[in-house]
CSV table of C-alpha atoms in Angstrom, one decimal:
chain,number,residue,atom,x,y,z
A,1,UNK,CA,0.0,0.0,0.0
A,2,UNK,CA,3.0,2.2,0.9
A,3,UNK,CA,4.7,1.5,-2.6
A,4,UNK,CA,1.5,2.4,-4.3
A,5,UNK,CA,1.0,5.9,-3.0
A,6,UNK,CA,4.3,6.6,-3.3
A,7,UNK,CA,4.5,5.9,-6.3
A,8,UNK,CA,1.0,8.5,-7.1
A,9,UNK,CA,2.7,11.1,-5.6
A,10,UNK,CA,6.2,10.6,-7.6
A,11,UNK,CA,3.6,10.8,-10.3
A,12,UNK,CA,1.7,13.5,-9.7
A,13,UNK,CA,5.5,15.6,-8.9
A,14,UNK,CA,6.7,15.1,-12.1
A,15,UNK,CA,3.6,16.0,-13.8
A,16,UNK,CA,3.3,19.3,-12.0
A,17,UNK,CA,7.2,20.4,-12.9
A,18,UNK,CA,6.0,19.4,-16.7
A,19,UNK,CA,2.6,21.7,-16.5
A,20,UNK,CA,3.9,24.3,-15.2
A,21,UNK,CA,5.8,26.1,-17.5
A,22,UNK,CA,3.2,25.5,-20.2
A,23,UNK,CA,0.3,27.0,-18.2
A,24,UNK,CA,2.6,30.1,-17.8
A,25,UNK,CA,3.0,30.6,-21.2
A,26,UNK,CA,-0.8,30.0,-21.8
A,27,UNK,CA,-1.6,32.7,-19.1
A,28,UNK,CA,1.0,35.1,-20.5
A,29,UNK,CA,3.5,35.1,-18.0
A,30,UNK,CA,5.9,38.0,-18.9
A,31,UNK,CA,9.1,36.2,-17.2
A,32,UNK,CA,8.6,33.3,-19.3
A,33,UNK,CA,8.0,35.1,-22.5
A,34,UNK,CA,10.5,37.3,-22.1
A,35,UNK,CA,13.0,34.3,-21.6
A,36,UNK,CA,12.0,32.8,-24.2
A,37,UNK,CA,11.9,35.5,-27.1
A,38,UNK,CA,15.5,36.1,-25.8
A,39,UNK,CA,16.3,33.3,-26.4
A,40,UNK,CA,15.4,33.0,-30.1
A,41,UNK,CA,17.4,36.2,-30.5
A,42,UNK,CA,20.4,34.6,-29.0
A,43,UNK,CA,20.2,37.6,-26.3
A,44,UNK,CA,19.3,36.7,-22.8
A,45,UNK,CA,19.2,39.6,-20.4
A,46,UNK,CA,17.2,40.6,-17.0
A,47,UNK,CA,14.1,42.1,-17.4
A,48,UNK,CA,14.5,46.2,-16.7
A,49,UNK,CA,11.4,47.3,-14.4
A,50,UNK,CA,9.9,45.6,-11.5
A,51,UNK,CA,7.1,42.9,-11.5
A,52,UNK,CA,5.2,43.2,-14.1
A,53,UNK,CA,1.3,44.1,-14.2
A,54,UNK,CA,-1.4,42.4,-16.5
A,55,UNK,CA,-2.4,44.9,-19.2
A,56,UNK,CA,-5.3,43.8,-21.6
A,57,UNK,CA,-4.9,40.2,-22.7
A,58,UNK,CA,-1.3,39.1,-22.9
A,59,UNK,CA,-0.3,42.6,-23.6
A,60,UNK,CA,1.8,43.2,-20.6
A,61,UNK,CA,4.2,46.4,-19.4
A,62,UNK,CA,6.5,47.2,-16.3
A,63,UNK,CA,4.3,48.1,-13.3
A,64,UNK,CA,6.0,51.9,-13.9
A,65,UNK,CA,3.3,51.8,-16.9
A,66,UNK,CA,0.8,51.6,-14.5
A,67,UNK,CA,-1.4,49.7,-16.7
A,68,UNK,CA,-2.1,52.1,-19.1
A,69,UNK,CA,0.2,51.0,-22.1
A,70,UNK,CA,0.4,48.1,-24.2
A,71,UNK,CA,3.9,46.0,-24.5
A,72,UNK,CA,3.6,42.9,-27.5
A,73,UNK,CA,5.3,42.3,-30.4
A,74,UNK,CA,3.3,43.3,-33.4
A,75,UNK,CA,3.0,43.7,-37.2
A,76,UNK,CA,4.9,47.4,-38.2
A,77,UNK,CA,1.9,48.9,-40.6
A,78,UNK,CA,2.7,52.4,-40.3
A,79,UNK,CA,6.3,53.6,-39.4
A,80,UNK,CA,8.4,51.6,-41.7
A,81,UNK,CA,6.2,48.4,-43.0
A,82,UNK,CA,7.5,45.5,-42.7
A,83,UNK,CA,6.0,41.6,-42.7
A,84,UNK,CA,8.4,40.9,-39.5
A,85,UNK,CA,7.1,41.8,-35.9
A,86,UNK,CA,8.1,44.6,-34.1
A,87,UNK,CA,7.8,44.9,-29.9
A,88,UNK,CA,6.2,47.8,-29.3
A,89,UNK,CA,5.4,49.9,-26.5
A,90,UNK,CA,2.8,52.2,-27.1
A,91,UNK,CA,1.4,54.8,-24.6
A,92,UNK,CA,-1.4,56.6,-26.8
A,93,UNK,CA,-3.8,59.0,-25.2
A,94,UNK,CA,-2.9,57.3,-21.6
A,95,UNK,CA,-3.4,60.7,-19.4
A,96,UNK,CA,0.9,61.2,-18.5
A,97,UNK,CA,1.9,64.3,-17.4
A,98,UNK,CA,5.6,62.9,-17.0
A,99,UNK,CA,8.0,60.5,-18.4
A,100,UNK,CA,9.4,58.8,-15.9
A,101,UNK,CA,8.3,55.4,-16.6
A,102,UNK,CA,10.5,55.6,-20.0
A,103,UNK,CA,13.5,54.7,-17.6
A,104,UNK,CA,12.0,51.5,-17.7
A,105,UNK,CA,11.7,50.9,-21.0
A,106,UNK,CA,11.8,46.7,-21.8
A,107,UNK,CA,15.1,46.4,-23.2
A,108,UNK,CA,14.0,44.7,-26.2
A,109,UNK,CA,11.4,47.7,-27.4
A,110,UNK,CA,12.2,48.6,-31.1
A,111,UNK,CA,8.8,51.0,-31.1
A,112,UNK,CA,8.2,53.4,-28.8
A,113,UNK,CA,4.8,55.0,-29.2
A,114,UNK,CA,4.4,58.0,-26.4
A,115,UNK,CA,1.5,60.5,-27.9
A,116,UNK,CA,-1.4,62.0,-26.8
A,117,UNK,CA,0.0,62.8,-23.6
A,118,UNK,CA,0.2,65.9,-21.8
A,119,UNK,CA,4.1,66.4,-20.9
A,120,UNK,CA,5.3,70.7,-21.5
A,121,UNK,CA,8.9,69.2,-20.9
A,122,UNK,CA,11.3,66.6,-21.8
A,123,UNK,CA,13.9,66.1,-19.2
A,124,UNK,CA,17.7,64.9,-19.2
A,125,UNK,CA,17.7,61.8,-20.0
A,126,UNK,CA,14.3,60.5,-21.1
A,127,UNK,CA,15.9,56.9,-21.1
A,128,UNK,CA,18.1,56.8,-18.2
A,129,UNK,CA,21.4,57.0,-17.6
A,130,UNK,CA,22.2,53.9,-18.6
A,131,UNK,CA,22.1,52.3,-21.9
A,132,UNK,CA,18.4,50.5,-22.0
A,133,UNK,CA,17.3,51.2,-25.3
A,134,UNK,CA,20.3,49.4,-27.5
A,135,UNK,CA,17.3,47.8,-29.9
A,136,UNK,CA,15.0,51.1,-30.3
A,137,UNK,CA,14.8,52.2,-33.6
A,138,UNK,CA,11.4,54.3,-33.7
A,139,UNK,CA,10.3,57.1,-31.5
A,140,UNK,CA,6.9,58.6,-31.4
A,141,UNK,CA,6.4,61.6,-29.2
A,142,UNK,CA,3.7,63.7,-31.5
A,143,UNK,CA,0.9,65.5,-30.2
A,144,UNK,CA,2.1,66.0,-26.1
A,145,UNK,CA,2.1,69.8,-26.2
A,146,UNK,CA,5.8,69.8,-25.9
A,147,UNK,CA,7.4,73.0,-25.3
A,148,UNK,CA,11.0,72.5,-23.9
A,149,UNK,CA,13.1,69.8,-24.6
A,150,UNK,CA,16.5,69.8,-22.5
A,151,UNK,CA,19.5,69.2,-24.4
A,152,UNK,CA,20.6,66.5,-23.0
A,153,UNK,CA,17.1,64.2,-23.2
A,154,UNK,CA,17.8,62.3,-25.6
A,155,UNK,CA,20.5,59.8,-24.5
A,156,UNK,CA,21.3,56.4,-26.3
A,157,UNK,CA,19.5,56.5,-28.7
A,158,UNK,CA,22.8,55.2,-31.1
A,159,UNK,CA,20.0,53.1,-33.1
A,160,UNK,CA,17.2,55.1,-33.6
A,161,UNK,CA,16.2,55.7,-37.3
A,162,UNK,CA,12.9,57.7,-37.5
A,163,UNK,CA,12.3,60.1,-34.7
A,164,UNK,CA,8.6,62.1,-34.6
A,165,UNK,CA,8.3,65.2,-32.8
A,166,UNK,CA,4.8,66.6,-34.5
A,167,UNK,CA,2.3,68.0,-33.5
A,168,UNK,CA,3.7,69.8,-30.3
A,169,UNK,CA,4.3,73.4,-29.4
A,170,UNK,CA,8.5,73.7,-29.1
A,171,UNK,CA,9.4,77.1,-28.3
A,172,UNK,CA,11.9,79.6,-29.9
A,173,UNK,CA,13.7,79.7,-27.1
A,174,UNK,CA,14.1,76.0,-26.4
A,175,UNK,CA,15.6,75.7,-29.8
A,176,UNK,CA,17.8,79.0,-29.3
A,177,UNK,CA,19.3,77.5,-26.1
A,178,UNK,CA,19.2,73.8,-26.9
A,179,UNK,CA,20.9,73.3,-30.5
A,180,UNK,CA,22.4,70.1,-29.7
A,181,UNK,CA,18.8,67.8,-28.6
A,182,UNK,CA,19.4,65.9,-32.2
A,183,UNK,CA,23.4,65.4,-31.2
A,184,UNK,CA,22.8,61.6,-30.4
A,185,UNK,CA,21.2,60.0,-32.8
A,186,UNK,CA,24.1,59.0,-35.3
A,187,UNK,CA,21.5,56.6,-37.2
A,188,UNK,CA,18.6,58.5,-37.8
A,189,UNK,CA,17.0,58.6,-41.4
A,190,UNK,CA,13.0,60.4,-40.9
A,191,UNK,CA,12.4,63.3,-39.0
A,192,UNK,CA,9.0,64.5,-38.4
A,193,UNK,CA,9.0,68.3,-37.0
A,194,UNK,CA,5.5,69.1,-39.0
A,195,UNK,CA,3.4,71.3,-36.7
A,196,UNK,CA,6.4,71.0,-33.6
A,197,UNK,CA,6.6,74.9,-33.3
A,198,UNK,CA,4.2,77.1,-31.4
A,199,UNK,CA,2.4,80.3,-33.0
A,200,UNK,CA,5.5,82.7,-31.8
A,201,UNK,CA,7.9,84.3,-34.5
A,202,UNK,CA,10.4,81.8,-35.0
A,203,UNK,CA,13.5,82.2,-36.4
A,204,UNK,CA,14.6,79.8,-39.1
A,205,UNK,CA,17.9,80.5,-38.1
A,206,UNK,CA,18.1,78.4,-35.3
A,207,UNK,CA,16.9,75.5,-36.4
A,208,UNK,CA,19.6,75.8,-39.1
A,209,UNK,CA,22.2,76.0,-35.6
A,210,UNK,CA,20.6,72.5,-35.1
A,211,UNK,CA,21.5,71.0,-38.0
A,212,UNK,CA,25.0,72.6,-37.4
A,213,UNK,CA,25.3,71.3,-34.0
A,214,UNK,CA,24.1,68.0,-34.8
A,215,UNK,CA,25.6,64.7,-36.8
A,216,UNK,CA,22.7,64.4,-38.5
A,217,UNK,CA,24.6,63.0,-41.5
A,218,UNK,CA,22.4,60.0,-42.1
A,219,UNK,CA,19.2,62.1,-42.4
A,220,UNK,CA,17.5,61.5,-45.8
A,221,UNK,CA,14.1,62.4,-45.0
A,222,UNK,CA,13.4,66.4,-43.2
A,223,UNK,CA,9.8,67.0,-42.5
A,224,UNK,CA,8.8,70.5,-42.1
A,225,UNK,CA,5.1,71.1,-43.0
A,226,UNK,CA,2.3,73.5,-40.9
A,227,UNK,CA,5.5,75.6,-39.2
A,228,UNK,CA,4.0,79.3,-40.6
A,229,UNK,CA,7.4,79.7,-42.0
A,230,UNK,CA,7.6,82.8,-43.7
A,231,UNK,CA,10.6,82.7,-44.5
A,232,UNK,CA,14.3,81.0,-44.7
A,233,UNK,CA,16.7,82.9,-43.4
A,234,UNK,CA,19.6,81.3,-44.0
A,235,UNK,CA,19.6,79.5,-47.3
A,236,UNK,CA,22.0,77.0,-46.8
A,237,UNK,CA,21.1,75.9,-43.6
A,238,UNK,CA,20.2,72.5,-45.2
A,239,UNK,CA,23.8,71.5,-46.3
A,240,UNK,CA,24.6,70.6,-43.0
A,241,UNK,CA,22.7,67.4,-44.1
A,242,UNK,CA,24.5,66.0,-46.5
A,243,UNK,CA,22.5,63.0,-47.1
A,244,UNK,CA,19.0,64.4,-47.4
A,245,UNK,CA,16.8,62.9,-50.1
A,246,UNK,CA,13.6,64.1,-49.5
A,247,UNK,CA,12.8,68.2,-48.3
A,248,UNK,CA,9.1,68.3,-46.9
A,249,UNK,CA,8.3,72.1,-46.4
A,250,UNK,CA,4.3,71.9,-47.5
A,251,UNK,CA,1.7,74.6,-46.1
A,252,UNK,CA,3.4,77.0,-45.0
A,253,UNK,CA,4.0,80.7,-45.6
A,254,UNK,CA,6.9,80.9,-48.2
A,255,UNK,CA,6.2,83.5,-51.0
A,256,UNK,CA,7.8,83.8,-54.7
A,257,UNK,CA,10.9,85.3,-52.6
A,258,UNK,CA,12.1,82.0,-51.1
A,259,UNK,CA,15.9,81.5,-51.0
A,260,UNK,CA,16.7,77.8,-51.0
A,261,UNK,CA,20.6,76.6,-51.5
A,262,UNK,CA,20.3,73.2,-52.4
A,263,UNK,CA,23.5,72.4,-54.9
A,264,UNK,CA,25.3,71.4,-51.5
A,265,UNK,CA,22.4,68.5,-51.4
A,266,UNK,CA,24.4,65.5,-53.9
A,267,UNK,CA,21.6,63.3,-53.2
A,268,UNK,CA,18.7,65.4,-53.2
A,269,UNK,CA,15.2,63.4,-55.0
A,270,UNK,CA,12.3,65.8,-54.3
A,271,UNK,CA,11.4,69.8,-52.9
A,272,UNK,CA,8.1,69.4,-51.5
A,273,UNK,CA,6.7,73.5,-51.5
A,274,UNK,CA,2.7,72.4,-51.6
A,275,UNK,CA,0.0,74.8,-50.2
A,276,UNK,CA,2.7,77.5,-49.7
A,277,UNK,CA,1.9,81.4,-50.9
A,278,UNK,CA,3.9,80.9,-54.0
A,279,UNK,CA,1.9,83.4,-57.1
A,280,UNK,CA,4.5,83.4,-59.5
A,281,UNK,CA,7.6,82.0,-60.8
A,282,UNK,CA,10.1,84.0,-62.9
A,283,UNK,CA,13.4,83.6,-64.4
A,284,UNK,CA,14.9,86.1,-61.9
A,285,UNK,CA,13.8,84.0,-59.2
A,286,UNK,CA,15.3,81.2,-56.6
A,287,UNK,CA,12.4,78.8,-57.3
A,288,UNK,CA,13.0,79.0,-61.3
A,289,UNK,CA,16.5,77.6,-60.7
A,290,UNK,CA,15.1,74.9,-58.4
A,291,UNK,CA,13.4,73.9,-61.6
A,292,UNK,CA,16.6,73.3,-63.8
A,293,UNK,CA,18.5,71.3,-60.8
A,294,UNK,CA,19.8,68.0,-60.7
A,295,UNK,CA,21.7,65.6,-58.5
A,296,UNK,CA,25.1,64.0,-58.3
A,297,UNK,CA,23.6,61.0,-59.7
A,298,UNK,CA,22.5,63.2,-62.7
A,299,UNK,CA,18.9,62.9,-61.9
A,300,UNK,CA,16.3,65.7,-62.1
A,301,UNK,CA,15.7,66.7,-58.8
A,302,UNK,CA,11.4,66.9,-58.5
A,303,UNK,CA,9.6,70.0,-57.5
A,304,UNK,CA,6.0,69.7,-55.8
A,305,UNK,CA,3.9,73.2,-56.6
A,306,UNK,CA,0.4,71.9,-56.4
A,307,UNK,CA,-2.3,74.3,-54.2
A,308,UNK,CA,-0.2,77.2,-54.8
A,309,UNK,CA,-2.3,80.7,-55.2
A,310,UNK,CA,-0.7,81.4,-58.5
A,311,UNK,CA,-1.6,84.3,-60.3
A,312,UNK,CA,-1.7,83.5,-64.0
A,313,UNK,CA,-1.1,86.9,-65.6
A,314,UNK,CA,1.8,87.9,-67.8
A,315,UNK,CA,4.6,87.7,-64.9
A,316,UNK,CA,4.1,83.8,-64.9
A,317,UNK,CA,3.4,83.6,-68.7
A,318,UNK,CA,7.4,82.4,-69.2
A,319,UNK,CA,7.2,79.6,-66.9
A,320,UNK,CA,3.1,78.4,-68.5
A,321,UNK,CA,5.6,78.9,-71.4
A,322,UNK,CA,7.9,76.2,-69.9
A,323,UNK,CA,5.8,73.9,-67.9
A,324,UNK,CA,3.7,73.1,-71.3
A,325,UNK,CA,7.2,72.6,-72.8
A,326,UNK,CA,9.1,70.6,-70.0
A,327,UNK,CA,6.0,67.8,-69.7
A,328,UNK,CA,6.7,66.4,-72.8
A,329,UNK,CA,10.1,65.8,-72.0
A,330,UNK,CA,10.1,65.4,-68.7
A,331,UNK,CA,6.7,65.0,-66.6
A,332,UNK,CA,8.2,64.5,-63.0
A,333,UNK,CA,10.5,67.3,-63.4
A,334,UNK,CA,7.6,69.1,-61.5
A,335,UNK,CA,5.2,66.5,-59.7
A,336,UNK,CA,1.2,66.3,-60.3
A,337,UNK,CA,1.9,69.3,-63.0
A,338,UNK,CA,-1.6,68.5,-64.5
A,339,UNK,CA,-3.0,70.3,-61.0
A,340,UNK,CA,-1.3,73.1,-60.9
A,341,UNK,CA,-4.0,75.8,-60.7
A,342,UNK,CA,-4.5,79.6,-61.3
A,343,UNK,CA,-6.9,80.8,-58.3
A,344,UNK,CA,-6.3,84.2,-60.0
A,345,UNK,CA,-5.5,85.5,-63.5
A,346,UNK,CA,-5.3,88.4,-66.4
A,347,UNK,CA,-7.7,87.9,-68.5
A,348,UNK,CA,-10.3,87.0,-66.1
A,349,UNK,CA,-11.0,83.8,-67.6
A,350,UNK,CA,-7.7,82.1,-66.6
A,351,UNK,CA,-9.1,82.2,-63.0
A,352,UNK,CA,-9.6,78.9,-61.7
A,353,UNK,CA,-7.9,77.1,-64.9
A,354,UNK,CA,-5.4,74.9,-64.9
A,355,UNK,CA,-2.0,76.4,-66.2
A,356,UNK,CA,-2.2,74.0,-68.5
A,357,UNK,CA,-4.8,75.0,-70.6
A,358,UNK,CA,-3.6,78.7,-70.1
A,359,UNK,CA,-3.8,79.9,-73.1
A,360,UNK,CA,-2.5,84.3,-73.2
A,361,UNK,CA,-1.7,86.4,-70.4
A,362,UNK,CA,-1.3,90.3,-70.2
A,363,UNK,CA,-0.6,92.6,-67.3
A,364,UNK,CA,-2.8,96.1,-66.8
A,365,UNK,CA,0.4,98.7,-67.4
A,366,UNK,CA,0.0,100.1,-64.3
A,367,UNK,CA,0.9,96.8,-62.5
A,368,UNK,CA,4.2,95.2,-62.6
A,369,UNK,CA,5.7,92.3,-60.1
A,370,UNK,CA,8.1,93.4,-57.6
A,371,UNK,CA,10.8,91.9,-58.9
A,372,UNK,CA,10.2,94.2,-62.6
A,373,UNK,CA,9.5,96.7,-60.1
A,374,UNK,CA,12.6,96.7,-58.7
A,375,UNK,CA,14.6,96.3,-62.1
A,376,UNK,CA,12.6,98.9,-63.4
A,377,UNK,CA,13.5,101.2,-60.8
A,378,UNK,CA,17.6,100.3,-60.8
A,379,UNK,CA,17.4,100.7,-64.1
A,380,UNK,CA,15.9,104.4,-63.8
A,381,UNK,CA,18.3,105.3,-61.1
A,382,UNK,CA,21.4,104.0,-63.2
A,383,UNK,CA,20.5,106.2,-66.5
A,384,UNK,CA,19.6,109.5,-64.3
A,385,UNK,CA,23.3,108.8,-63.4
A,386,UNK,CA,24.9,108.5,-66.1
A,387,UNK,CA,23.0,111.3,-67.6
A,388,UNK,CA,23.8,113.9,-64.9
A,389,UNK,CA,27.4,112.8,-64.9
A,390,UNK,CA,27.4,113.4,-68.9
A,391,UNK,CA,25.8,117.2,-68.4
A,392,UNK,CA,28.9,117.4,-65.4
A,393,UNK,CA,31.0,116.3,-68.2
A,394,UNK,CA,30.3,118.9,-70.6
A,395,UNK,CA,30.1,121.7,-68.2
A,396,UNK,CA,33.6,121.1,-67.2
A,397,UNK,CA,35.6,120.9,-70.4
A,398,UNK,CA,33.9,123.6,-72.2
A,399,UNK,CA,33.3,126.0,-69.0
A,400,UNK,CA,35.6,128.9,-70.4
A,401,UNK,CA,32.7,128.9,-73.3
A,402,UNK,CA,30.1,128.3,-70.9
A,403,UNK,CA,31.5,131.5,-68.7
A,404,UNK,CA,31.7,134.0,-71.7
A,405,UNK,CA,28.3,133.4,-72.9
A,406,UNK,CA,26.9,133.5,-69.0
A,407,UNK,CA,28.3,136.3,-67.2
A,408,UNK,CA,26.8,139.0,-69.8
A,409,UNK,CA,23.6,137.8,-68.6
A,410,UNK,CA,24.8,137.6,-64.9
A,411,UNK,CA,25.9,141.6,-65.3
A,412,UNK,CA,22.7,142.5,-66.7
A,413,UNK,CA,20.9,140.4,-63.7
A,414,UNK,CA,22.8,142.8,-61.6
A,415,UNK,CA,22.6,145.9,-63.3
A,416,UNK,CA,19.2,145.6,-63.5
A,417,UNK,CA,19.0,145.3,-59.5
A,418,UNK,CA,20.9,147.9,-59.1
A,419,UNK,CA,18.5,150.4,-60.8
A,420,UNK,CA,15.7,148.7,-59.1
A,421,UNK,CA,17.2,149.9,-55.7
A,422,UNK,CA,18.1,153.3,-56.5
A,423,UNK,CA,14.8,154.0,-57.9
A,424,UNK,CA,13.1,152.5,-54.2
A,425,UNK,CA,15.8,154.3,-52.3
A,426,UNK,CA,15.1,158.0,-54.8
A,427,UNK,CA,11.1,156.9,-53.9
A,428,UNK,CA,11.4,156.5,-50.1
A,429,UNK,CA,13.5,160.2,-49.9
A,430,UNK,CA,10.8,161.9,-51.7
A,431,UNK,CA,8.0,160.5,-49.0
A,432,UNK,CA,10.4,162.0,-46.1
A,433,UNK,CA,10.6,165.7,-47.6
């Protein structure tokens, strides 16, 4: 009787040390799933966080996340699409006002998704001091009202690639005193900065300092739509990115005036100037050279126009001229051409047509664009020059001439004065007898 229940219990050991670690993975035990992913990826490391907290399902975070993020690997269908899983973190619209759970970061996160949240300021070192994030390649921080970012927040972060900032309200003055925040990421290809900046007067200027103070040298795609840029002020502030492919500046404020250096760009594919304030484009102008530009590859580098207010009277008749001209040869030279609309024009009836079907153009005479303004004017100035200096001229080298013929008129001037007085002086004596 002994043997036999020993021999139950033996039993029912061994079949409990055998259940167990399959029930954990069927109940989504972090530890063992952790292990075992590891495992796979011939990494084995300790876990960084405390215990860890049920989230919904088997989606499970650090108890720092409080339960209101989502940790699992999953299909990558919108950062950089890929059939192979991703582990993402993703704290969307989860009420933060702070990041300090980001210290805790699962070392094996490749996405971090941290939006929606309400966070004014990004503290040194968002990651920690040490080096947690050595798998990270995708950072989403849009849309948490950001205003300050501290230039030293972004630490290890060796790996990232795409890094999005939009959507927040970064002051002028963090940029000013903060050029270095972009100094760490040695790997990074995308950057979103559409809608980062707040409403203030900005200067472009600084975020040129950025790309200065930063070794950004693996950037190929620069995102800078919905900024109310007005202007650039330093042209060349985008050859301190020497491997940029693809220039996003859509909706904003630029005008016809817009100075863009871009020769310093060898790999440069597309200009994106969408929904801008751009009216005309003439030979005189930056954006007509943009048109004629090409890489170091020899390929024509594309130009995106479309939504642009342009005003289709005779200043922009050269470049209807053109674009009818340059489509036959070469229709991605500028992109969606066939859209390109006038939302004014001289005549009247080239309002809302397509430049395309444009067919004349004339200017009333007393309207000119600034630019023949301008030339207009220099050229006015130049010939009233040269015509007073000619009249100097002559004066000079035939003033003996000039002298004999004048001074008998210059005597008689003063004769004649003379007489004048002696007749008012004779008149005034007479009234005091």
């Amino acid at each position: 009787m002994w043997k036999f229940e020993g021999a139950i219990f033996l039993l029912l050991t061994f079949t409990t040390v055998l259940v167990k670690p399959y029930r954990g993975r069927q109940r989504g035990n972090v530890d063992m799933d952790f292990e075992y992913d590891f495992v796979n990826r011939k990494s084995i490391a300790p876990r960084l966080g405390t215990n860890p907290v049920s989230g919904s399902g088997d989606h499970t975070c650090p108890t720092e996340f409080v339960g209101r993020c989502i940790c699992e690997y999953r299909i990558d269908n919108k950062y950089e699409p890929s059939p192979n899983s991703k582990y993402f973190v993703e704290c969307k619209d989860s009420g933060f006002t702070t990041t300090s759970m980001l210290e805790y970061l699962p070392i094996i996160t490749q996405v971090l998704v941290f939006t929606g949240n309400k966070i004014e300021t990004l503290q040194a070192n968002l990651f920690g001091k040490q080096n947690r994030t050595p798998n990270l390649k995708i950072i989403d921080m849009s849309n948490n009202g950001i205003r300050e970012i501290d230039g030293k927040a972004f630490h290890h972060v060796e790996a990232v690639e795409i890094l999005l900032l939009a959507h927040n309200e970064l002051s002028n003055s963090s940029i000013h005193n903060h050029p270095r925040i972009f100094s760490n990421f040695y790997s990074l290809k995308d950057l979103y900065l559409t809608n980062t900046f707040n409403d203030e007067i900005w200067s472009f200027i600084d975020l040129g300092n950025i790309f200065a103070e930063s070794n950004l040298t693996q950037l190929e795609k620069l995102h800078l739509g919905l900024n109310e840029l007005t202007i650039i002020a330093d042209p060349s502030a985008f050859c301190k990115l020497p491997n940029l492919r693809q220039l996003y500046i859509p909706q904003n404020q630029l005008t016809d005036e817009v100075q863009l250096n871009v020769t310093c760009l060898p790999n440069l594919e597309v200009i994106d100037l969408r929904m801008n304030k751009i009216r005309s484009i003439t030979p005189q102008s930056n954006l007509w050279k943009l048109l004629s530009l090409t890489n170091a590859r020899g390929e024509d580098i594309r130009v995106e126009l479309v939504e642009n207010p342009f005003n289709c009277d005779c200043n922009l008749q050269i470049f209807i001229s053109w674009l009818k001209t340059e489509i036959l040869k070469n229709p991605d030279r500028v992109r969606d051409n066939e859209n390109l609309k006038c939302v004014m024009g001289n005549p009247s009836n080239n309002s809302h047509a397509y430049l395309r079907e444009v067919e004349s153009t004339y200017c009333d005479v007393l309207y000119v664009s600034s630019t023949a303004s301008s030339v207009t004017t220099a050229v006015v100035w130049i010939l009233s020059l040269i015509c007073i200096f000619l009249l100097l001229t002559c004066a000079y080298f035939n003033r003996r001439s000039f002298f004999r013929k004048v001074n008998p008129l210059i005597r008689a001037a003063t004769t004649g004065v003379q007489y004048t007085s002696i007749d008012k002086n004779e008149t005034v004596e007479i009234a005091h007898v």
